[in-house]
mmCIF file of C-alpha atoms and ligand atoms in Angstrom:
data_model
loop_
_atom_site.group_PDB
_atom_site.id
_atom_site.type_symbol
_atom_site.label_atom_id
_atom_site.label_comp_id
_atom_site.label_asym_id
_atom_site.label_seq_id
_atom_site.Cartn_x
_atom_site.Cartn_y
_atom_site.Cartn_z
ATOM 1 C CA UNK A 1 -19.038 -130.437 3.883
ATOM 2 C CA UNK A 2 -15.885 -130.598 2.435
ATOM 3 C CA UNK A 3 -13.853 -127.218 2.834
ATOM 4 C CA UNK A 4 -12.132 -125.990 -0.698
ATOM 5 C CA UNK A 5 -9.589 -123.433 -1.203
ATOM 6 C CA UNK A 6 -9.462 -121.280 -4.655
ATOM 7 C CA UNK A 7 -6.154 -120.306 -5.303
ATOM 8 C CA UNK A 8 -4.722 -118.611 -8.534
ATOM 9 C CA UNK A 9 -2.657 -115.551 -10.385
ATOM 10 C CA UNK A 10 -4.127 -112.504 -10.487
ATOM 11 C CA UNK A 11 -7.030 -112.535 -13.411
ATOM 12 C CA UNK A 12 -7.252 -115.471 -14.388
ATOM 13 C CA UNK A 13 -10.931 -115.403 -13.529
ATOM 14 C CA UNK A 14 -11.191 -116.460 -10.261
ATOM 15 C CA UNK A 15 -14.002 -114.591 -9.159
ATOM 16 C CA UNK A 16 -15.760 -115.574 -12.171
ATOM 17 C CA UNK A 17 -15.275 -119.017 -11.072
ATOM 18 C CA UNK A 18 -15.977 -118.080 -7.864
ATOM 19 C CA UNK A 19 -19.288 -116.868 -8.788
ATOM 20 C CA UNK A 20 -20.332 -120.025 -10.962
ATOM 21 C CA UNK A 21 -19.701 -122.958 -8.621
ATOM 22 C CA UNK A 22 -21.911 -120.856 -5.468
ATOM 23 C CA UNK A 23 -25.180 -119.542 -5.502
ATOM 24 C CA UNK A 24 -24.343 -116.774 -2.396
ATOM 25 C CA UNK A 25 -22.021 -115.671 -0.540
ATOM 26 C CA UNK A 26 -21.037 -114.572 2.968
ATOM 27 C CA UNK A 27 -18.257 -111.717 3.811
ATOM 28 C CA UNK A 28 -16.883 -113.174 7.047
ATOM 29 C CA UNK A 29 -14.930 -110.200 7.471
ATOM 30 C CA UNK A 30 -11.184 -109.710 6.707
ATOM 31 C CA UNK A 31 -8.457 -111.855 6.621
ATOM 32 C CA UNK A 32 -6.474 -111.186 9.811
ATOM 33 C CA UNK A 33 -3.603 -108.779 9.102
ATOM 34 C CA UNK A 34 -4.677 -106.730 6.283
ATOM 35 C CA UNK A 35 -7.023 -105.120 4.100
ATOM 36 C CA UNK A 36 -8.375 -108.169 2.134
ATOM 37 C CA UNK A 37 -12.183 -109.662 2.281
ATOM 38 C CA UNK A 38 -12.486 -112.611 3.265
ATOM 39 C CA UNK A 39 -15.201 -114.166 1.174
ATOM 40 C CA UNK A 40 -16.897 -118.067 1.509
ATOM 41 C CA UNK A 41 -19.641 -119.578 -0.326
ATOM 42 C CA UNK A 42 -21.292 -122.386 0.034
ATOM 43 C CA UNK A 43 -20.987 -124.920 -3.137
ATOM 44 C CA UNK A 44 -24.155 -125.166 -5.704
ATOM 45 C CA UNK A 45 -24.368 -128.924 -4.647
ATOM 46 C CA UNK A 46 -24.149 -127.775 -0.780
ATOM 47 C CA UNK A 47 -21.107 -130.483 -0.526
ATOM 48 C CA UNK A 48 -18.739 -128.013 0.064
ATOM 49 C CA UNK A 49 -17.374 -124.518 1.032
ATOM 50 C CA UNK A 50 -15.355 -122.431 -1.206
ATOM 51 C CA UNK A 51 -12.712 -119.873 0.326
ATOM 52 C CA UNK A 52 -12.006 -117.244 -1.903
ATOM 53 C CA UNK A 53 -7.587 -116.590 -1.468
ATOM 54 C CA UNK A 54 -6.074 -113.060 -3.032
ATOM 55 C CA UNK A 55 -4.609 -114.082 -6.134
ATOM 56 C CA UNK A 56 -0.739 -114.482 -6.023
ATOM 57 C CA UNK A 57 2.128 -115.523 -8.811
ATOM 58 C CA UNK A 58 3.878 -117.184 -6.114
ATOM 59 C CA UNK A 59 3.341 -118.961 -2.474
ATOM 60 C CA UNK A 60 6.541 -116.925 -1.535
ATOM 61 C CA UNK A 61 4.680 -113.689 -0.651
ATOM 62 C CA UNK A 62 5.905 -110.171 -1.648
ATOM 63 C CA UNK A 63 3.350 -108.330 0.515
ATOM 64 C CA UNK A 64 1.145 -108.840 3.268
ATOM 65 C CA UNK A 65 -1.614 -109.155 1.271
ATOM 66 C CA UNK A 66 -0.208 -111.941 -0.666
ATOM 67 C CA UNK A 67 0.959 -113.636 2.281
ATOM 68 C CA UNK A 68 -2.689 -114.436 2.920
ATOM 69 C CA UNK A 69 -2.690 -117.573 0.879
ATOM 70 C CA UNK A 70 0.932 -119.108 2.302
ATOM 71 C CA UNK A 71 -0.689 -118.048 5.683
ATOM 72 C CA UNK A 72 -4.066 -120.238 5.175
ATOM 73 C CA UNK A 73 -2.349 -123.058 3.386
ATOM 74 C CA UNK A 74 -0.028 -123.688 6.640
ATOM 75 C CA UNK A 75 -3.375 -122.813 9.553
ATOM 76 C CA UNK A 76 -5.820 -125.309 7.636
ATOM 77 C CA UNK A 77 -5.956 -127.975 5.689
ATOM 78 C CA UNK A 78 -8.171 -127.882 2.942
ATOM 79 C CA UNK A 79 -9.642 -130.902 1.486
ATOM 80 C CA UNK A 80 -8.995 -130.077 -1.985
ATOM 81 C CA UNK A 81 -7.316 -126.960 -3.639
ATOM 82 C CA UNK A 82 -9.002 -125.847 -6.514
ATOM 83 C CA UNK A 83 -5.815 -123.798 -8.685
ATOM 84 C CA UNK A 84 -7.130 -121.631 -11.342
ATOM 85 C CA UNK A 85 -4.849 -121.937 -14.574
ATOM 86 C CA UNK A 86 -5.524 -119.384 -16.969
ATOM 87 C CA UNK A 87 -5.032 -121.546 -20.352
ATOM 88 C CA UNK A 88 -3.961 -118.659 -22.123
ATOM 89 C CA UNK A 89 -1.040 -118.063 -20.173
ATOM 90 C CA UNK A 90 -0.376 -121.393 -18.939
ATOM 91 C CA UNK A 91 3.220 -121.339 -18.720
ATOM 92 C CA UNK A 92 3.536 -118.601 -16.287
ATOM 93 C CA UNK A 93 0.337 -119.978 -14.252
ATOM 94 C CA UNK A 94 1.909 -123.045 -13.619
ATOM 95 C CA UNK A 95 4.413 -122.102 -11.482
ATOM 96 C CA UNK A 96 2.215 -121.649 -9.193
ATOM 97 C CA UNK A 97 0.428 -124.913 -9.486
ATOM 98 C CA UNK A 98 3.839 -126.619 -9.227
ATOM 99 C CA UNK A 99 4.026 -125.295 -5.424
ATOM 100 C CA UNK A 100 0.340 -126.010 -4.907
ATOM 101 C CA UNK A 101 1.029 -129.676 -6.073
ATOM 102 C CA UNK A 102 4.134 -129.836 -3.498
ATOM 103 C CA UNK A 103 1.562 -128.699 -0.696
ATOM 104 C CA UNK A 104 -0.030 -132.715 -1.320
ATOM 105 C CA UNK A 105 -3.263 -132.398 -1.050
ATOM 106 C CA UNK A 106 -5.762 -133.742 -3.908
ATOM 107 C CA UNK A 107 -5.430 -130.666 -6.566
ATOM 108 C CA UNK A 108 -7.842 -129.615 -9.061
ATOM 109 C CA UNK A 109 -7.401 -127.221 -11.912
ATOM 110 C CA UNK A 110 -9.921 -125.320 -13.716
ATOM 111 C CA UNK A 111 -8.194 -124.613 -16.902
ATOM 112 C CA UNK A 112 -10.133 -121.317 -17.686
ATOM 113 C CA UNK A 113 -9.870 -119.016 -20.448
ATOM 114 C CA UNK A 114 -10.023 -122.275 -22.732
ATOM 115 C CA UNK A 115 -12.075 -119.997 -25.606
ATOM 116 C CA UNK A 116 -8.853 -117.567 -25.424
ATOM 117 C CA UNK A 117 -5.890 -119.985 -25.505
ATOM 118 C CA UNK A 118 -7.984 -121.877 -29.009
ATOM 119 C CA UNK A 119 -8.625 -118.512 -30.127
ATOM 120 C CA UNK A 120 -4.890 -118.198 -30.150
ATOM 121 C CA UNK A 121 -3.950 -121.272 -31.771
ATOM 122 C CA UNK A 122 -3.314 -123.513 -28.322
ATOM 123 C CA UNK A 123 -4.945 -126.653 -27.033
ATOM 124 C CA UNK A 124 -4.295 -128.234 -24.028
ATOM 125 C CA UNK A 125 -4.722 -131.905 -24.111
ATOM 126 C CA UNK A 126 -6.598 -131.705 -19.989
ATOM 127 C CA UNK A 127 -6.224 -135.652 -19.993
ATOM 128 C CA UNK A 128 -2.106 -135.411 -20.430
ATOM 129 C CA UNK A 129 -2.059 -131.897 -18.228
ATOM 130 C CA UNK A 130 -3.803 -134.240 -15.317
ATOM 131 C CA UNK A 131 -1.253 -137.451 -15.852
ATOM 132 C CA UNK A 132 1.754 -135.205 -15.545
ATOM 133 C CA UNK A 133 0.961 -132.963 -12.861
ATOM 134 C CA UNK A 134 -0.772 -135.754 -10.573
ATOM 135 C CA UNK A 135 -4.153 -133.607 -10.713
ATOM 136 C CA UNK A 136 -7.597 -133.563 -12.234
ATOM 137 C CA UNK A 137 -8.288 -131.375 -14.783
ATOM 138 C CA UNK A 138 -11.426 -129.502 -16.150
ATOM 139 C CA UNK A 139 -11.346 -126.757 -18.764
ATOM 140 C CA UNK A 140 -13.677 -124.240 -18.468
ATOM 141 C CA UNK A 141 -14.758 -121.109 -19.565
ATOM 142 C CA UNK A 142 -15.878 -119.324 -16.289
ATOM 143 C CA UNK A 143 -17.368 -116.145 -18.137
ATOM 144 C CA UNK A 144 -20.081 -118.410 -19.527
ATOM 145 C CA UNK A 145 -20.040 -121.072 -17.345
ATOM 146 C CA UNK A 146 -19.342 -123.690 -19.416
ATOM 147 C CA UNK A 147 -17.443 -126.758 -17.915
ATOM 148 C CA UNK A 148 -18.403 -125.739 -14.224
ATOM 149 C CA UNK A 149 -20.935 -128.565 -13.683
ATOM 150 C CA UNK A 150 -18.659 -131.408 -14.227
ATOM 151 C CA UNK A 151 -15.796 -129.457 -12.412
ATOM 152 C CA UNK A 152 -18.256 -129.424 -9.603
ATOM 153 C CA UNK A 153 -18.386 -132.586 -9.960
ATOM 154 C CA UNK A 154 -14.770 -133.502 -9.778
ATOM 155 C CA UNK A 155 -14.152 -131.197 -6.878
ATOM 156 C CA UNK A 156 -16.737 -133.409 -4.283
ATOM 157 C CA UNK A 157 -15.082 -136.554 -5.525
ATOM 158 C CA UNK A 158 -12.093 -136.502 -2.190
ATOM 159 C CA UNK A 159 -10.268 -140.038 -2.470
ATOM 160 C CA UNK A 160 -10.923 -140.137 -6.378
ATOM 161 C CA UNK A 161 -7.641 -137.319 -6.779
ATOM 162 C CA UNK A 162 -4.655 -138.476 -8.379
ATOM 163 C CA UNK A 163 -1.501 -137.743 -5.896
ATOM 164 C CA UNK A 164 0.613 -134.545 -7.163
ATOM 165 C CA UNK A 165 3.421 -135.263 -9.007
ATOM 166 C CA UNK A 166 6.630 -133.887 -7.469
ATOM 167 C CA UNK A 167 9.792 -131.949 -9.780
ATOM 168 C CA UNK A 168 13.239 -133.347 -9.586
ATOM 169 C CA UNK A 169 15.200 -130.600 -8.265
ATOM 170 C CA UNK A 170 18.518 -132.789 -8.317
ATOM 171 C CA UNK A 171 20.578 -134.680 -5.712
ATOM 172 C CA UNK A 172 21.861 -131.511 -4.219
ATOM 173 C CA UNK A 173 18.581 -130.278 -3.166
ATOM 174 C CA UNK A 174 16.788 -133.201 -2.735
ATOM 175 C CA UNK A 175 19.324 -134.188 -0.170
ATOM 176 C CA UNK A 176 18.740 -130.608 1.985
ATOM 177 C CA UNK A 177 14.899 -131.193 1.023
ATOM 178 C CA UNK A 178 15.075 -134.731 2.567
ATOM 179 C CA UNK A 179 17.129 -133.752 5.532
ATOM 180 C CA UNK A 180 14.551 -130.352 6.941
ATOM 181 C CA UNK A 181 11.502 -132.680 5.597
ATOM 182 C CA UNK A 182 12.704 -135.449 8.132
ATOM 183 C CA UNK A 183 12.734 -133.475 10.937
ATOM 184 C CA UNK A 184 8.883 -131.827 10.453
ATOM 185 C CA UNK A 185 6.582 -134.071 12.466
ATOM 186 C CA UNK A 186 3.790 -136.347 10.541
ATOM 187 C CA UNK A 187 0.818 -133.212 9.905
ATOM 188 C CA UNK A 188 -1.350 -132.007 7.785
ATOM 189 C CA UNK A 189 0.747 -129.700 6.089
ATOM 190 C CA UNK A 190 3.845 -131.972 3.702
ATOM 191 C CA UNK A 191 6.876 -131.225 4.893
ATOM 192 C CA UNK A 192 8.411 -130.858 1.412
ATOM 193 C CA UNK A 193 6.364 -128.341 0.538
ATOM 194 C CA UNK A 194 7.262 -127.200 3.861
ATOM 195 C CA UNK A 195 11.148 -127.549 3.045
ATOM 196 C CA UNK A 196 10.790 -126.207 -0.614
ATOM 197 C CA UNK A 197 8.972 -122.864 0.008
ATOM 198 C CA UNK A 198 11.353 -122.500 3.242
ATOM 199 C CA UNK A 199 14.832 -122.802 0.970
ATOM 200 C CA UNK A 200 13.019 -120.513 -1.709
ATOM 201 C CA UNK A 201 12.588 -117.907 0.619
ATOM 202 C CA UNK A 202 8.971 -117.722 1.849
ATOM 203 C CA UNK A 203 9.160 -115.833 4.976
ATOM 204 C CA UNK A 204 5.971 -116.863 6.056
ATOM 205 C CA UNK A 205 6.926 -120.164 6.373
ATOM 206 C CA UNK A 206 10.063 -119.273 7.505
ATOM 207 C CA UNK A 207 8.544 -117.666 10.631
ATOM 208 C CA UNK A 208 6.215 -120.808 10.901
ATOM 209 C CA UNK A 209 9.294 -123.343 10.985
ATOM 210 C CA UNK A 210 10.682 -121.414 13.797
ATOM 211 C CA UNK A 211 8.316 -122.906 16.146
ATOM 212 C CA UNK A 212 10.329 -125.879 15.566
ATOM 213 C CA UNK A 213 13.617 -125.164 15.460
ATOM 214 C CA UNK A 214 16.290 -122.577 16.295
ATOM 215 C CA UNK A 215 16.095 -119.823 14.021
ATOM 216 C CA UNK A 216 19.964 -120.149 13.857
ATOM 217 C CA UNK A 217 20.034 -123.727 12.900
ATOM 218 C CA UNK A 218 17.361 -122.308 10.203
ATOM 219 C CA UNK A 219 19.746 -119.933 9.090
ATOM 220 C CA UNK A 220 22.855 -121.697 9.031
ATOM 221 C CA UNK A 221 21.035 -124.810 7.306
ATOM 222 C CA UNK A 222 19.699 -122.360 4.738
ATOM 223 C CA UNK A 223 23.418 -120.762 3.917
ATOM 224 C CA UNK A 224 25.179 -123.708 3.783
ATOM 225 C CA UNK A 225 22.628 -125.313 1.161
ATOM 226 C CA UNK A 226 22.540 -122.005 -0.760
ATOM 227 C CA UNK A 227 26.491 -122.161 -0.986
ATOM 228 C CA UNK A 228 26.421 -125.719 -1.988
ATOM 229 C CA UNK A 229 23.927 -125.251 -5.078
ATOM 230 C CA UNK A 230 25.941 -121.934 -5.537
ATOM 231 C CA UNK A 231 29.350 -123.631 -5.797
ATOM 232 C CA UNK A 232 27.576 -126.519 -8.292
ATOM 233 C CA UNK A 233 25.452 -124.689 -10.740
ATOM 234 C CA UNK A 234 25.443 -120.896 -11.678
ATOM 235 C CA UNK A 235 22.589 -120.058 -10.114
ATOM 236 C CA UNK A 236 23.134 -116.988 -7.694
ATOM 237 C CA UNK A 237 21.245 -118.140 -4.915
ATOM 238 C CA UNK A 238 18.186 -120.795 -4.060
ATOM 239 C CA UNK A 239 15.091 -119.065 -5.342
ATOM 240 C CA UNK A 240 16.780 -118.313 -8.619
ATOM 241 C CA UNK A 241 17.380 -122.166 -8.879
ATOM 242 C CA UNK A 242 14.176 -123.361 -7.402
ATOM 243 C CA UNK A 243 12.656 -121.188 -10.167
ATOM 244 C CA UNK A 244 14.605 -122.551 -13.232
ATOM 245 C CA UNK A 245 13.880 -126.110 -12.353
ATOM 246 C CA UNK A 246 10.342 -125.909 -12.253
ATOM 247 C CA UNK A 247 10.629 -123.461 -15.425
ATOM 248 C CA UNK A 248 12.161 -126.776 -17.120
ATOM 249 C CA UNK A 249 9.793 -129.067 -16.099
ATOM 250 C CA UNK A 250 6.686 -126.705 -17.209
ATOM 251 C CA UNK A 251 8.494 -126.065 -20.405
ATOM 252 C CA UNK A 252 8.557 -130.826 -20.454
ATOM 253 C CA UNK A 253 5.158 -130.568 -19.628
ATOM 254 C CA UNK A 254 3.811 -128.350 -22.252
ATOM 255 C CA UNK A 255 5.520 -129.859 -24.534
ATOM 256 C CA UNK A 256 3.847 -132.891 -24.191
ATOM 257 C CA UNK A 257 0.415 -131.596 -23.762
ATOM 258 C CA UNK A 258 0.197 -128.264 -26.132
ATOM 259 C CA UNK A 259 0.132 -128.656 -29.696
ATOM 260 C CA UNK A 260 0.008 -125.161 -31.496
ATOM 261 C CA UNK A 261 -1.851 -124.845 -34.532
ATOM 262 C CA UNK A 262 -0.390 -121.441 -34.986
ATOM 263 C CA UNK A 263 2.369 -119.229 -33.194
ATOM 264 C CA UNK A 264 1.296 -114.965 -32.876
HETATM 265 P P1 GDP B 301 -9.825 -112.603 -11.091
HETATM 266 O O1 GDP B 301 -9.050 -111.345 -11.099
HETATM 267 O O2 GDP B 301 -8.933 -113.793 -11.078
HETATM 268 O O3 GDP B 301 -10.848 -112.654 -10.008
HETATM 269 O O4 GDP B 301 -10.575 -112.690 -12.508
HETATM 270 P P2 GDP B 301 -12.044 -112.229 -12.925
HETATM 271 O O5 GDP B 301 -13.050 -113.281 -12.613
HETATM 272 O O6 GDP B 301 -12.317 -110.862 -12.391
HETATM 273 O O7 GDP B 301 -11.861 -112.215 -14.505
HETATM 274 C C1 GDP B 301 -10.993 -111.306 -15.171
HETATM 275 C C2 GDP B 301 -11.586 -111.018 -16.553
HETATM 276 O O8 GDP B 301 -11.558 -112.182 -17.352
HETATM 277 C C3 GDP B 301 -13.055 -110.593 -16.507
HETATM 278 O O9 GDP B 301 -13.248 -109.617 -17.503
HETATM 279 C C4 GDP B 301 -13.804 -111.876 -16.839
HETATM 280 O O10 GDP B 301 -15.077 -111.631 -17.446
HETATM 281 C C5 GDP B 301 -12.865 -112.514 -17.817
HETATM 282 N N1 GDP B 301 -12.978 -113.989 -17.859
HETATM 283 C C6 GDP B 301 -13.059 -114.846 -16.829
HETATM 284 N N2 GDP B 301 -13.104 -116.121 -17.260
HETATM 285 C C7 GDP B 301 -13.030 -116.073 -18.623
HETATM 286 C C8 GDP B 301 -13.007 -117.068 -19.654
HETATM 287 O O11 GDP B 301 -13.013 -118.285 -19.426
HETATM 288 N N3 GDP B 301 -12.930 -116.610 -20.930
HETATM 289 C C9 GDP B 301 -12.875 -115.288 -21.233
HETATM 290 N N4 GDP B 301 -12.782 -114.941 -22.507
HETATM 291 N N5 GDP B 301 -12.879 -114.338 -20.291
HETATM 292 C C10 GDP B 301 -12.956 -114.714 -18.994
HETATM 293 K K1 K B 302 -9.446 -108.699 -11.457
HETATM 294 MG MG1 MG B 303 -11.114 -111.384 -8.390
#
């Protein structure tokens, strides 16, 4: 069985989703920490186990509840991560799916909420979406189902996935990105998605690189970096200019797969 995490924003219909692709599920209690249910099902083709993650805008967490996600991503290792993108709202969604294609592993997206985004005037060409983010893509409509049998299908496919496309984020950062991802030894977890959610403040991962280095090397290497981009560009401080270079490559990347038949 291969073991599949579903991550995505807040109602974008992952419990729909959730629902569709198992037939049951099992409370295994709470995640450890906090308040949240932990909930698993089994897939409908039995090939693999679903793990349903609180829904976040970000991998950087902004409460304890949040940090549940970051938290599993760096413990396991999921064989694929299935990112819920609702289609409606797909240029704030895919921030998120930006950092979940950094984490490396093979990345599906269910774009949901398909009958929404046409109802507005938006397609989504899935077949461009996929090329440019280095993931497979299924639209789907979760409420009724539709498009969950051949997502199914995608999701038990491990070794078929396209690798995740990575975002320029200039020579600057690249260089400090290159230099912490260097010194992360060979795991499961990529060390630039390591490096990238470190210098854009997650604390959770923060915490976790301090097993392997000082926390004052961690520091220093994360102020000097922040004053180098600072003294370059006008961007206040790293997760301000994290942000704005993946909020140019989304707006590339909808630009060459939306076409708008209307504008609201
Ligand atoms: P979650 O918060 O991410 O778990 O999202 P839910 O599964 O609870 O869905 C939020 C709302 O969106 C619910 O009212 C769903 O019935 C609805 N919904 C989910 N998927 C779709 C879809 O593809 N199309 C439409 N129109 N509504 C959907
Ligand atoms: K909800
Ligand atoms: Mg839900």
């Amino acid at each position: 069985m291969i073991s599949v995490a579903l991550v995505g924003n807040p109602n974008t219909g992952k419990t729909s989703l959730f629902n569709a692709l198992t037939r049951s599920y099992e409370y295994v209690g709470n995640w450890a920490g906090v308040t949240v249910e932990k909930k698993v099902g089994v897939l409908l083709d039995k090939r693999g186990e679903l793990v349903d993650l609180p829904g976040v805008y970000s991998l950087s967490p902004l409460s304890k509840d949040e940090a549940v996600t970051t938290e599993y991503m760096l413990q396991s290792a999921p064989d694929v991560v299935l990112n819920v993108v609702d289609a409606s709202q797909i240029e704030r969604n895919l921030h998120l799916t930006l950092q979940l294609a950094e984490y490396g592993h093979p990345l599906v997206i269910a774009l949901n909420m398909t009958d929404v985004a046409e109802g507005r005037g938006l397609k989504i060409d899935p077949a461009r979406l996929s090329a440019l983010l280095g993931a497979t893509v299924v639209p789907v409509i979760a409420r009724t189902e539709k498009g969950c049998v051949e997502l199914l299908q995608e999701i038990v496919q491990p070794g078929a996935h396209p690798t995740p496309a990575k975002v320029d984020y200039g020579p600057l950062l690249e260089a400090a990105i290159a230099k912490l991802e260097a010194r992360i030894p060979e795991q499961p977890r990529a060390g630039r998605w390591l490096a990238l959610q470190f210098l854009e403040g997650n604390e959770t991962v923060a915490e976790w690189l301090k097993t392997l280095f000082p926390a004052e090397w961690l520091e220093r290497f994360y102020r000097t970096t922040e004053s180098d981009i600072a003294a370059q560009t006008n961007c206040r401080g790293l997760p301000q200019y994290i942000r704005e270079r993946r909020a140019e490559r989304i707006k590339d990347i909808l630009e060459a797969c939306c076409q708008r038949t209307r504008t609201e």
